[in-house]
Amino acid sequence: MFTCPAEPDCSSETFDADPDIAGIGVIAAFLISAWSSLLITSVEYSSRHSDVFTPYSGHAVRLDDLLRSYIRQFTRRMKKPWTLQSIQPIVLAASDQQLVTGLAIMAAGYIQHCTITQYHFDIVASLGGIAFIVYQPTLYALDGYTNRDPRMKLWRTILMTILFGMIIPSIFAVFNVNFLELYGASTQCVWDDLIDSHHDTTLDVLLSFNLILTIWAYIDSMRYLYPTIFRRIPRISKIVLTRFEATLRWIDKKAFEHLQSINSTYQVYIDNKSMKAFATLSHSRLIYTIITIIMRPIFWVIFVPVFTCQEVMSSHLIDIWRAYTATLAWTIEVLSIKQDAVSTGVINGSENKWGFGQILPLFLLILPAMSTWELFRETQHNGNQGGTRNSYSHEHSDYSERIIHNVFDAPSLHHLFQLQEYNERQRQAIEAQIGFTPIGVVDGARAESDISDRMYESKLFRAWAIFCTLGIFGGSTYSAIIGYGI
C-alpha cells in the first residue's frame, strides 16, 4: 500500500515513547472533548418533543418519538439551564474541533507509516474513530442548523470525507490477524501483507460489520448535510412499508369479501336448502378460514420482525447509543493497551511527560468551555432583563415561538416563507429553529404512515419495541466492555 526508503522493522518488541501521539495530555483532551460532545448532543436530541419538531431532513423517526416519551417521564422535573438555539454555535464549534483534531492525528499516523509502531497506530486509529463517530450525533441534534450556510457546510463535508477515507484503511489494519503481534513492529509490515495475510473468521466478521456501520454512518451524515439531494432517493423503508401495506389491504379485502359471501349465501341456504348455496357457503368458509387463520398470522409473523428491524436501523437514539458504546470500547482499548505496554516493559521512556504537545491540546479545551460559559451567562442575563436578546435572535425568536406553540401548520409556514418581507436569511433562521419540512416531503411520507400508525397504536408492539431497544443497549454496552466496539 505504501513504500518506504528503508526496510521497516517487523521484529522489534521494544519501542520508544511518543508523547505527541500517546501522551496523557493528548489522550485526555480527545476523551474529554468526545464525551462532552456526546453528552450535550444526546441530551438535546433526546429532549426534543415530537409535537413541535419536524426534522429538516424530512424523515421523522417514530421509534425515537416513542423512546422520548418514556425518557420525559423520568426527566420532566429536570429543567435545562440553556436552550438548543442558544448553544448551537458552541456545540458545532466543539464538534468541529473534534473533527479537525481527529484528522490531525490520523494524518500523523499515515505520514509516519514507515516508522510508527503498531502500538501507536492502534491509539491513532482509536482516537480517529472516536472523532468520526461523535460527529454524527451532532448532526442529529443540530438538524437544519448546519444547512444554513452552504459554504460552511461544504468544508465540513470535505473534512468528514477525508476523515472517512482515513478511517476505512485503518479498520482493515487493526482487524488484520497480524496486527499487534509485536507492539514495537512497524505498521508498514501490516500494510505490506494486508492482502496476502491469512484470515481469521472472527476478525473477518468484525471487519465486515465495522465497515458496514462506518459506511452507513457516513452516508447518514451526508443525508443530514444535504437533505434536499437524499430526499429524491427513494428510501428502502418506504418501498417495504408500501408493499406490506398493499399486502395487508389485499388480505383484509379478501377476508371481507368472503365474509360477505358467507352472510349472503347462508340465508339463501336456510331458505332454499340448495346444494349450490351449500357448496358456495362451504367454499367461502374455507377461504375465509385460510385467510384469517393462516395467511393473516403469517403476514404479521413476517412483517413484525421486518418492521422492527427497519425502525431500529432508522433510530437515531440507537445510533447515538452506538456512538457511546464505540467511544467506550475505543477508550478502554487506548487505556488498556497503554497499561499493558507499561506493565510489560516494552516501552522505552515515559509518555506521561508534560511538554508542549501534551499541554496544548488540554488548553485548547478551554476555548469552547469559556464560550459556553459566556453564552450561558448571557442567556441568564437576558432572561433577568425581561427577554433582551442579541440582534440575531431578537429578529426571529418571538415570532417563531408563536409558530411553534400556536400555529405549527406546514401549509401556513409554506405561505409565510413566500412573503416578500422575509428574506432568505430569515427563512433559514426560522427553518433551523423549528425544523421546517417542505410540504412535498410530508406528502411523500404519507403513503407509509398508515401501517406505521397501526403498529405504534398497539401496546403490544410498543412493549416489543422497548424490549428490543433495551436489548440492543445492553448487548452493545456489554460488547464494548469486553472489547468489541461496534
Short mmCIF file of C-alpha atoms in Angstrom, two decimals:
data_model
loop_
_atom_site.label_atom_id
_atom_site.label_comp_id
_atom_site.label_asym_id
_atom_site.label_seq_id
_atom_site.Cartn_x
_atom_site.Cartn_y
_atom_site.Cartn_z
CA MET A 1 0.00 0.00 0.00
CA PHE A 2 2.86 2.36 0.88
CA THR A 3 6.57 2.33 0.11
CA CYS A 4 9.43 3.14 2.46
CA PRO A 5 13.00 4.28 1.73
CA ALA A 6 14.32 1.59 4.10
CA GLU A 7 13.19 -1.86 5.16
CA PRO A 8 10.64 -1.49 8.02
CA ASP A 9 11.39 -3.10 11.38
CA CYS A 10 8.97 -6.01 11.74
CA SER A 11 10.60 -7.84 14.64
CA SER A 12 11.11 -5.24 17.34
CA GLU A 13 9.47 -5.93 20.68
CA THR A 14 10.51 -2.69 22.37
CA PHE A 15 9.96 0.84 21.13
CA ASP A 16 10.50 4.46 22.14
CA ALA A 17 7.80 6.52 23.77
CA ASP A 18 6.00 9.11 21.64
CA PRO A 19 4.16 11.59 23.89
CA ASP A 20 2.90 13.61 20.91
CA ILE A 21 0.67 10.70 19.91
CA ALA A 22 0.11 8.60 23.04
CA GLY A 23 0.80 11.18 25.73
CA ILE A 24 -1.60 11.52 28.61
CA GLY A 25 -2.42 15.12 27.62
CA VAL A 26 -3.29 14.22 24.03
CA ILE A 27 -5.48 11.29 25.04
CA ALA A 28 -7.16 13.21 27.86
CA ALA A 29 -8.00 16.10 25.51
CA PHE A 30 -9.53 13.71 22.97
CA LEU A 31 -11.60 11.82 25.52
CA ILE A 32 -12.83 14.91 27.40
CA SER A 33 -13.88 16.59 24.16
CA ALA A 34 -15.56 13.46 22.78
CA TRP A 35 -17.51 12.53 25.90
CA SER A 36 -18.60 16.14 26.50
CA SER A 37 -19.83 16.49 22.92
CA LEU A 38 -21.69 13.17 23.13
CA LEU A 39 -23.34 14.14 26.40
CA ILE A 40 -24.59 17.53 25.18
CA THR A 41 -25.84 16.31 21.80
CA SER A 42 -27.59 13.27 23.26
CA VAL A 43 -29.34 15.41 25.88
CA GLU A 44 -30.51 17.84 23.18
CA TYR A 45 -31.75 15.16 20.80
CA SER A 46 -33.50 13.07 23.46
CA SER A 47 -35.26 16.12 24.96
CA ARG A 48 -36.96 17.19 21.74
CA HIS A 49 -40.74 16.97 21.60
CA SER A 50 -42.24 15.30 18.56
CA ASP A 51 -45.27 17.60 18.62
CA VAL A 52 -43.12 20.69 17.96
CA PHE A 53 -40.30 19.17 15.95
CA THR A 54 -40.39 18.09 12.34
CA PRO A 55 -36.89 17.20 11.12
CA TYR A 56 -35.30 19.30 8.42
CA SER A 57 -34.06 16.09 6.84
CA GLY A 58 -37.68 15.18 6.13
CA HIS A 59 -37.65 11.86 7.98
CA ALA A 60 -39.37 11.61 11.35
CA VAL A 61 -38.30 8.61 13.45
CA ARG A 62 -41.29 7.07 15.20
CA LEU A 63 -39.22 4.82 17.45
CA ASP A 64 -37.29 7.85 18.73
CA ASP A 65 -40.55 9.64 19.47
CA LEU A 66 -41.68 6.60 21.49
CA LEU A 67 -38.39 6.46 23.40
CA ARG A 68 -38.52 10.19 24.10
CA SER A 69 -41.98 9.82 25.62
CA TYR A 70 -40.58 7.37 28.15
CA ILE A 71 -37.45 9.44 28.75
CA ARG A 72 -39.57 12.50 29.55
CA GLN A 73 -41.34 10.55 32.30
CA PHE A 74 -38.02 10.45 34.18
CA THR A 75 -36.69 13.89 33.20
CA ARG A 76 -39.77 16.14 33.13
CA ARG A 77 -38.90 17.57 36.55
CA MET A 78 -35.44 18.49 35.31
CA LYS A 79 -35.02 21.79 33.50
CA LYS A 80 -32.05 22.59 31.32
CA PRO A 81 -30.34 25.92 32.07
CA TRP A 82 -29.97 26.54 28.33
CA THR A 83 -31.88 26.22 25.08
CA LEU A 84 -30.63 24.45 21.98
CA GLN A 85 -30.93 27.66 19.95
CA SER A 86 -28.56 29.48 22.32
CA ILE A 87 -25.84 26.83 22.31
CA GLN A 88 -25.99 25.63 18.69
CA PRO A 89 -22.86 27.53 17.60
CA ILE A 90 -20.90 26.28 20.61
CA VAL A 91 -21.93 22.65 20.14
CA LEU A 92 -20.99 22.80 16.48
CA ALA A 93 -17.68 24.51 17.23
CA ALA A 94 -16.72 21.85 19.78
CA SER A 95 -17.63 19.09 17.34
CA ASP A 96 -15.70 20.82 14.54
CA GLN A 97 -12.66 20.95 16.82
CA GLN A 98 -13.02 17.23 17.43
CA LEU A 99 -13.22 16.66 13.66
CA VAL A 100 -10.06 18.68 12.99
CA THR A 101 -8.04 17.04 15.77
CA GLY A 102 -9.15 13.61 14.53
CA LEU A 103 -7.88 14.50 11.06
CA ALA A 104 -4.62 15.75 12.52
CA ILE A 105 -3.78 12.61 14.46
CA MET A 106 -4.87 10.31 11.62
CA ALA A 107 -2.68 12.30 9.21
CA ALA A 108 0.25 11.93 11.60
CA GLY A 109 -0.30 8.17 11.71
CA TYR A 110 -0.34 7.82 7.93
CA ILE A 111 2.56 10.20 7.30
CA GLN A 112 4.77 8.17 9.67
CA HIS A 113 3.64 4.83 8.22
CA CYS A 114 7.22 3.58 7.88
CA THR A 115 8.31 4.35 11.45
CA ILE A 116 5.15 4.44 13.57
CA THR A 117 4.75 1.35 15.70
CA GLN A 118 1.64 -0.80 15.66
CA TYR A 119 1.11 0.19 19.29
CA HIS A 120 0.96 3.88 18.42
CA PHE A 121 -1.10 3.29 15.27
CA ASP A 122 -3.68 1.42 17.33
CA ILE A 123 -4.04 4.53 19.51
CA VAL A 124 -4.19 6.73 16.41
CA ALA A 125 -6.93 4.59 14.85
CA SER A 126 -8.92 4.53 18.09
CA LEU A 127 -8.78 8.31 18.58
CA GLY A 128 -9.57 8.93 14.91
CA GLY A 129 -12.54 6.57 15.14
CA ILE A 130 -13.81 8.44 18.19
CA ALA A 131 -13.55 11.77 16.33
CA PHE A 132 -15.53 10.35 13.41
CA ILE A 133 -18.26 8.63 15.41
CA VAL A 134 -19.06 11.55 17.74
CA TYR A 135 -19.69 13.96 14.87
CA GLN A 136 -22.82 12.14 13.71
CA PRO A 137 -24.87 12.81 16.90
CA THR A 138 -24.05 16.49 16.46
CA LEU A 139 -25.78 16.48 13.08
CA TYR A 140 -28.81 14.80 14.66
CA ALA A 141 -29.05 17.37 17.45
CA LEU A 142 -28.46 20.35 15.13
CA ASP A 143 -30.74 19.10 12.37
CA GLY A 144 -31.26 22.05 9.99
CA TYR A 145 -28.76 24.39 11.64
CA THR A 146 -25.82 23.03 9.65
CA ASN A 147 -27.71 23.70 6.40
CA ARG A 148 -28.00 27.47 6.84
CA ASP A 149 -24.76 28.34 5.06
CA PRO A 150 -23.81 26.13 2.06
CA ARG A 151 -20.20 27.34 2.12
CA MET A 152 -19.71 26.41 5.78
CA LYS A 153 -21.43 23.10 5.13
CA LEU A 154 -19.07 22.33 2.24
CA TRP A 155 -15.87 22.42 4.27
CA ARG A 156 -17.42 20.17 6.92
CA THR A 157 -18.38 17.73 4.18
CA ILE A 158 -14.84 17.79 2.79
CA LEU A 159 -13.26 17.22 6.20
CA MET A 160 -15.69 14.40 7.04
CA THR A 161 -14.98 12.75 3.69
CA ILE A 162 -11.22 12.96 4.21
CA LEU A 163 -11.53 11.53 7.72
CA PHE A 164 -13.83 8.78 6.40
CA GLY A 165 -11.22 7.96 3.76
CA MET A 166 -8.62 7.61 6.51
CA ILE A 167 -10.83 5.54 8.81
CA ILE A 168 -11.60 2.82 6.23
CA PRO A 169 -7.96 1.68 5.69
CA SER A 170 -7.30 1.84 9.43
CA ILE A 171 -10.17 -0.62 10.01
CA PHE A 172 -8.51 -3.08 7.61
CA ALA A 173 -5.23 -2.66 9.50
CA VAL A 174 -6.45 -3.05 13.10
CA PHE A 175 -8.58 -6.09 12.24
CA ASN A 176 -5.70 -7.80 10.43
CA VAL A 177 -4.69 -11.06 12.03
CA ASN A 178 -1.03 -9.94 12.24
CA PHE A 179 -1.75 -6.59 13.86
CA LEU A 180 -0.30 -6.03 17.36
CA GLU A 181 1.55 -9.34 17.47
CA LEU A 182 4.55 -7.17 18.38
CA TYR A 183 3.86 -3.73 19.82
CA GLY A 184 7.14 -2.33 18.52
CA ALA A 185 6.82 -3.61 14.95
CA SER A 186 6.31 -1.05 12.20
CA THR A 187 2.77 -0.58 10.91
CA GLN A 188 4.19 -0.80 7.39
CA CYS A 189 4.61 -4.54 8.00
CA VAL A 190 0.82 -4.84 8.20
CA TRP A 191 0.29 -2.71 5.09
CA ASP A 192 2.72 -4.88 3.09
CA ASP A 193 0.91 -8.13 4.00
CA LEU A 194 -2.61 -6.72 4.17
CA ILE A 195 -3.94 -8.78 1.24
CA ASP A 196 -1.75 -11.89 1.42
CA SER A 197 -2.06 -12.49 5.17
CA HIS A 198 -4.10 -15.45 6.42
CA HIS A 199 -7.61 -14.80 7.73
CA ASP A 200 -9.46 -15.36 10.98
CA THR A 201 -13.22 -15.89 10.89
CA THR A 202 -13.97 -13.80 13.98
CA LEU A 203 -11.81 -10.91 12.79
CA ASP A 204 -13.34 -11.07 9.30
CA VAL A 205 -16.86 -10.85 10.76
CA LEU A 206 -15.88 -7.89 12.94
CA LEU A 207 -14.13 -6.25 10.00
CA SER A 208 -17.19 -6.58 7.77
CA PHE A 209 -19.53 -5.37 10.50
CA ASN A 210 -17.39 -2.32 11.29
CA LEU A 211 -17.05 -1.45 7.61
CA ILE A 212 -20.80 -1.61 7.11
CA LEU A 213 -21.52 0.56 10.16
CA THR A 214 -18.84 3.11 9.23
CA ILE A 215 -20.07 3.45 5.66
CA TRP A 216 -23.64 3.66 6.91
CA ALA A 217 -22.69 6.40 9.39
CA TYR A 218 -21.00 8.41 6.63
CA ILE A 219 -23.99 8.12 4.28
CA ASP A 220 -26.37 9.09 7.08
CA SER A 221 -24.21 12.12 7.89
CA MET A 222 -24.28 13.19 4.25
CA ARG A 223 -28.06 12.84 4.27
CA TYR A 224 -28.20 15.41 7.07
CA LEU A 225 -25.74 17.76 5.40
CA TYR A 226 -27.50 17.52 2.01
CA PRO A 227 -31.13 16.57 2.75
CA THR A 228 -32.53 18.01 -0.49
CA ILE A 229 -30.41 15.58 -2.52
CA PHE A 230 -31.18 12.48 -0.48
CA ARG A 231 -34.91 13.27 -0.36
CA ARG A 232 -35.05 12.46 -4.06
CA ILE A 233 -33.60 9.00 -3.45
CA PRO A 234 -36.41 6.54 -2.62
CA ARG A 235 -35.97 5.06 0.83
CA ILE A 236 -35.98 1.29 1.13
CA SER A 237 -38.19 1.64 4.20
CA LYS A 238 -40.86 3.42 2.17
CA ILE A 239 -40.82 0.71 -0.50
CA VAL A 240 -41.02 -2.08 2.10
CA LEU A 241 -43.89 -0.45 4.00
CA THR A 242 -45.79 0.27 0.80
CA ARG A 243 -45.57 -3.38 -0.24
CA PHE A 244 -46.62 -4.66 3.16
CA GLU A 245 -49.46 -2.14 3.27
CA ALA A 246 -50.71 -3.37 -0.11
CA THR A 247 -50.49 -6.99 1.08
CA LEU A 248 -52.40 -6.23 4.27
CA ARG A 249 -55.13 -4.40 2.36
CA TRP A 250 -55.44 -7.36 -0.03
CA ILE A 251 -55.83 -9.76 2.92
CA ASP A 252 -58.43 -7.52 4.56
CA LYS A 253 -60.29 -7.09 1.27
CA LYS A 254 -60.43 -10.83 0.56
CA ALA A 255 -61.49 -11.63 4.11
CA PHE A 256 -64.27 -9.04 3.93
CA GLU A 257 -65.47 -10.28 0.53
CA HIS A 258 -65.70 -13.89 1.70
CA LEU A 259 -67.36 -12.84 4.95
CA GLN A 260 -70.00 -11.02 2.91
CA SER A 261 -70.40 -14.13 0.74
CA ILE A 262 -70.87 -16.26 3.85
CA ASN A 263 -73.57 -13.95 5.21
CA SER A 264 -75.47 -13.76 1.92
CA THR A 265 -75.31 -17.43 0.96
CA TYR A 266 -76.12 -18.63 4.47
CA GLN A 267 -79.55 -17.01 4.32
CA VAL A 268 -80.13 -18.49 0.86
CA TYR A 269 -79.19 -21.94 2.14
CA ILE A 270 -81.51 -21.60 5.15
CA ASP A 271 -84.40 -20.55 2.92
CA ASN A 272 -83.96 -22.94 -0.01
CA LYS A 273 -81.73 -25.76 1.29
CA SER A 274 -79.94 -25.53 -2.06
CA MET A 275 -76.88 -27.71 -2.62
CA LYS A 276 -75.37 -24.98 -4.77
CA ALA A 277 -75.75 -22.49 -1.91
CA PHE A 278 -74.25 -25.08 0.46
CA ALA A 279 -71.24 -25.54 -1.82
CA THR A 280 -70.75 -21.78 -2.13
CA LEU A 281 -71.11 -21.38 1.63
CA SER A 282 -68.59 -24.14 2.32
CA HIS A 283 -66.10 -22.70 -0.17
CA SER A 284 -66.42 -19.19 1.28
CA ARG A 285 -65.98 -20.53 4.81
CA LEU A 286 -62.87 -22.48 3.78
CA ILE A 287 -61.26 -19.49 2.06
CA TYR A 288 -62.17 -17.18 4.95
CA THR A 289 -60.66 -19.63 7.43
CA ILE A 290 -57.46 -19.92 5.40
CA ILE A 291 -57.14 -16.13 5.16
CA THR A 292 -57.88 -15.36 8.80
CA ILE A 293 -56.29 -18.37 10.50
CA ILE A 294 -53.26 -18.94 8.24
CA MET A 295 -52.50 -16.02 5.92
CA ARG A 296 -53.04 -13.18 8.38
CA PRO A 297 -50.82 -14.68 11.15
CA ILE A 298 -48.14 -15.50 8.57
CA PHE A 299 -48.24 -11.88 7.39
CA TRP A 300 -47.75 -10.50 10.90
CA VAL A 301 -45.06 -13.06 11.73
CA ILE A 302 -43.09 -11.84 8.71
CA PHE A 303 -43.97 -8.17 9.00
CA VAL A 304 -43.28 -7.51 12.69
CA PRO A 305 -39.56 -8.53 12.60
CA VAL A 306 -39.03 -6.67 9.32
CA PHE A 307 -40.74 -3.55 10.63
CA THR A 308 -38.85 -3.76 13.93
CA CYS A 309 -35.52 -4.11 12.14
CA GLN A 310 -36.39 -1.18 9.92
CA GLU A 311 -37.30 1.03 12.89
CA VAL A 312 -34.13 0.04 14.73
CA MET A 313 -31.99 0.84 11.70
CA SER A 314 -33.60 4.27 11.31
CA SER A 315 -33.43 5.18 15.02
CA HIS A 316 -31.01 8.00 15.82
CA LEU A 317 -31.17 7.32 19.55
CA ILE A 318 -29.77 3.86 18.86
CA ASP A 319 -27.11 5.46 16.66
CA ILE A 320 -26.24 7.85 19.48
CA TRP A 321 -26.03 4.94 21.90
CA ARG A 322 -23.76 3.15 19.42
CA ALA A 323 -21.55 6.25 19.46
CA TYR A 324 -21.40 5.92 23.25
CA THR A 325 -20.53 2.21 23.15
CA ALA A 326 -17.97 2.63 20.34
CA THR A 327 -16.36 5.51 22.22
CA LEU A 328 -16.38 3.40 25.38
CA ALA A 329 -14.75 0.46 23.57
CA TRP A 330 -12.06 2.65 22.00
CA THR A 331 -11.46 4.39 25.34
CA ILE A 332 -10.96 1.02 27.01
CA GLU A 333 -8.71 -0.06 24.13
CA VAL A 334 -6.48 3.01 24.43
CA LEU A 335 -6.19 2.82 28.22
CA SER A 336 -5.68 -0.96 28.30
CA ILE A 337 -3.00 -1.02 25.61
CA LYS A 338 -1.13 1.79 27.34
CA GLN A 339 -1.32 -0.07 30.65
CA ASP A 340 -0.20 -3.29 29.01
CA ALA A 341 2.78 -1.60 27.34
CA VAL A 342 3.88 -0.11 30.66
CA SER A 343 3.38 -3.32 32.66
CA THR A 344 5.30 -5.50 30.17
CA GLY A 345 8.17 -3.02 29.94
CA VAL A 346 8.26 -2.89 26.14
CA ILE A 347 8.17 0.91 26.03
CA ASN A 348 11.38 2.89 26.42
CA GLY A 349 10.81 6.13 28.28
CA SER A 350 7.62 7.70 29.57
CA GLU A 351 4.67 9.08 27.62
CA ASN A 352 3.38 10.97 30.64
CA LYS A 353 5.97 13.74 30.49
CA TRP A 354 4.29 17.11 30.17
CA GLY A 355 5.58 19.03 27.18
CA PHE A 356 4.17 21.38 24.56
CA GLY A 357 2.42 18.52 22.74
CA GLN A 358 0.76 17.48 26.00
CA ILE A 359 -0.30 20.85 27.34
CA LEU A 360 -1.59 22.45 24.10
CA PRO A 361 -4.50 20.00 23.48
CA LEU A 362 -5.73 20.44 27.04
CA PHE A 363 -5.55 24.23 26.85
CA LEU A 364 -7.49 24.18 23.59
CA LEU A 365 -10.40 22.70 25.56
CA ILE A 366 -10.65 25.98 27.45
CA LEU A 367 -11.88 27.87 24.36
CA PRO A 368 -15.23 26.06 23.85
CA ALA A 369 -15.68 25.85 27.64
CA MET A 370 -15.24 29.62 28.00
CA SER A 371 -17.57 30.31 25.06
CA THR A 372 -20.21 28.01 26.53
CA TRP A 373 -19.98 29.69 29.94
CA GLU A 374 -20.18 33.19 28.44
CA LEU A 375 -23.20 32.22 26.37
CA PHE A 376 -24.87 30.65 29.39
CA ARG A 377 -24.29 33.77 31.47
CA GLU A 378 -25.60 35.94 28.63
CA THR A 379 -28.75 33.81 28.41
CA GLN A 380 -29.32 34.15 32.15
CA HIS A 381 -28.74 37.90 31.98
CA ASN A 382 -31.15 38.33 29.08
CA GLY A 383 -33.77 36.33 30.97
CA ASN A 384 -33.37 38.52 34.04
CA GLN A 385 -33.64 41.66 31.92
CA GLY A 386 -37.06 40.70 30.60
CA GLY A 387 -36.03 38.89 27.44
CA THR A 388 -33.43 41.23 25.90
CA ARG A 389 -31.78 39.32 23.07
CA ASN A 390 -28.97 39.79 20.68
CA SER A 391 -29.71 41.16 17.22
CA TYR A 392 -29.89 37.73 15.60
CA SER A 393 -32.37 36.07 17.97
CA HIS A 394 -34.36 39.27 18.55
CA GLU A 395 -35.21 39.36 14.87
CA HIS A 396 -36.83 35.93 14.78
CA SER A 397 -37.43 34.23 18.12
CA ASP A 398 -40.66 35.93 19.27
CA TYR A 399 -42.46 35.22 16.03
CA SER A 400 -41.08 31.69 15.59
CA GLU A 401 -42.03 30.76 19.15
CA ARG A 402 -45.63 31.71 18.38
CA ILE A 403 -45.40 29.49 15.30
CA ILE A 404 -44.10 26.57 17.34
CA HIS A 405 -46.68 26.75 20.10
CA ASN A 406 -49.76 28.07 18.30
CA VAL A 407 -49.80 27.66 14.54
CA PHE A 408 -47.42 24.83 13.71
CA ASP A 409 -49.01 24.13 10.37
CA ALA A 410 -46.91 23.21 7.31
CA PRO A 411 -49.12 24.93 4.68
CA SER A 412 -49.22 28.12 6.76
CA LEU A 413 -45.48 28.11 7.11
CA HIS A 414 -45.07 27.47 3.40
CA HIS A 415 -47.21 30.52 2.68
CA LEU A 416 -45.36 32.52 5.31
CA PHE A 417 -41.97 31.89 3.77
CA GLN A 418 -43.24 33.15 0.43
CA LEU A 419 -43.96 36.60 1.82
CA GLN A 420 -41.63 39.24 0.47
CA GLU A 421 -40.74 40.82 3.80
CA TYR A 422 -38.90 37.62 4.85
CA ASN A 423 -35.58 37.40 3.12
CA GLU A 424 -33.57 34.24 2.66
CA ARG A 425 -31.60 34.58 5.87
CA GLN A 426 -34.76 34.99 7.94
CA ARG A 427 -36.38 31.97 6.31
CA GLN A 428 -33.32 29.81 7.01
CA ALA A 429 -33.15 31.01 10.61
CA ILE A 430 -36.76 30.01 11.31
CA GLU A 431 -36.27 26.70 9.50
CA ALA A 432 -33.25 25.97 11.64
CA GLN A 433 -35.14 26.77 14.83
CA ILE A 434 -38.35 24.83 14.22
CA GLY A 435 -37.13 22.14 11.81
CA PHE A 436 -39.38 23.09 8.90
CA THR A 437 -40.17 20.35 6.42
CA PRO A 438 -41.39 21.20 2.90
CA ILE A 439 -44.89 20.06 2.01
CA GLY A 440 -43.69 17.66 -0.65
CA VAL A 441 -41.77 15.68 1.93
CA VAL A 442 -44.85 15.36 4.12
CA ASP A 443 -46.89 14.14 1.15
CA GLY A 444 -44.20 11.63 0.23
CA ALA A 445 -44.19 10.12 3.71
CA ARG A 446 -47.98 9.83 3.90
CA ALA A 447 -48.02 6.55 1.98
CA GLU A 448 -46.14 4.75 4.74
CA SER A 449 -47.84 6.40 7.70
CA ASP A 450 -50.98 4.23 7.86
CA ILE A 451 -49.36 0.94 8.72
CA SER A 452 -46.80 2.67 10.98
CA ASP A 453 -49.62 4.30 12.93
CA ARG A 454 -51.33 0.95 13.20
CA MET A 455 -48.20 -0.59 14.69
CA TYR A 456 -47.44 2.18 17.17
CA GLU A 457 -51.05 2.30 18.35
CA SER A 458 -50.60 -1.28 19.57
CA LYS A 459 -49.46 -1.52 23.20
CA LEU A 460 -48.01 -4.94 22.46
CA PHE A 461 -45.75 -3.59 19.72
CA ARG A 462 -44.68 -0.64 21.84
CA ALA A 463 -43.65 -3.06 24.59
CA TRP A 464 -41.85 -5.19 22.00
CA ALA A 465 -40.02 -2.13 20.60
CA ILE A 466 -38.88 -1.06 24.08
CA PHE A 467 -37.74 -4.63 24.83
CA CYS A 468 -35.70 -4.79 21.60
CA THR A 469 -34.20 -1.35 22.22
CA LEU A 470 -33.14 -2.21 25.76
CA GLY A 471 -31.68 -5.48 24.46
CA ILE A 472 -29.64 -3.57 21.88
CA PHE A 473 -28.49 -1.07 24.51
CA GLY A 474 -27.43 -3.80 26.89
CA GLY A 475 -25.85 -6.02 24.25
CA SER A 476 -23.83 -3.22 22.63
CA THR A 477 -22.64 -1.99 26.03
CA TYR A 478 -21.52 -5.47 27.01
CA SER A 479 -19.69 -5.94 23.69
CA ALA A 480 -17.96 -2.58 24.22
CA ILE A 481 -16.81 -3.58 27.70
CA ILE A 482 -15.32 -6.85 26.50
CA GLY A 483 -13.54 -5.05 23.66
CA TYR A 484 -15.79 -5.19 20.59
CA GLY A 485 -16.74 -1.63 19.73
CA ILE A 486 -19.46 -1.90 17.12
#
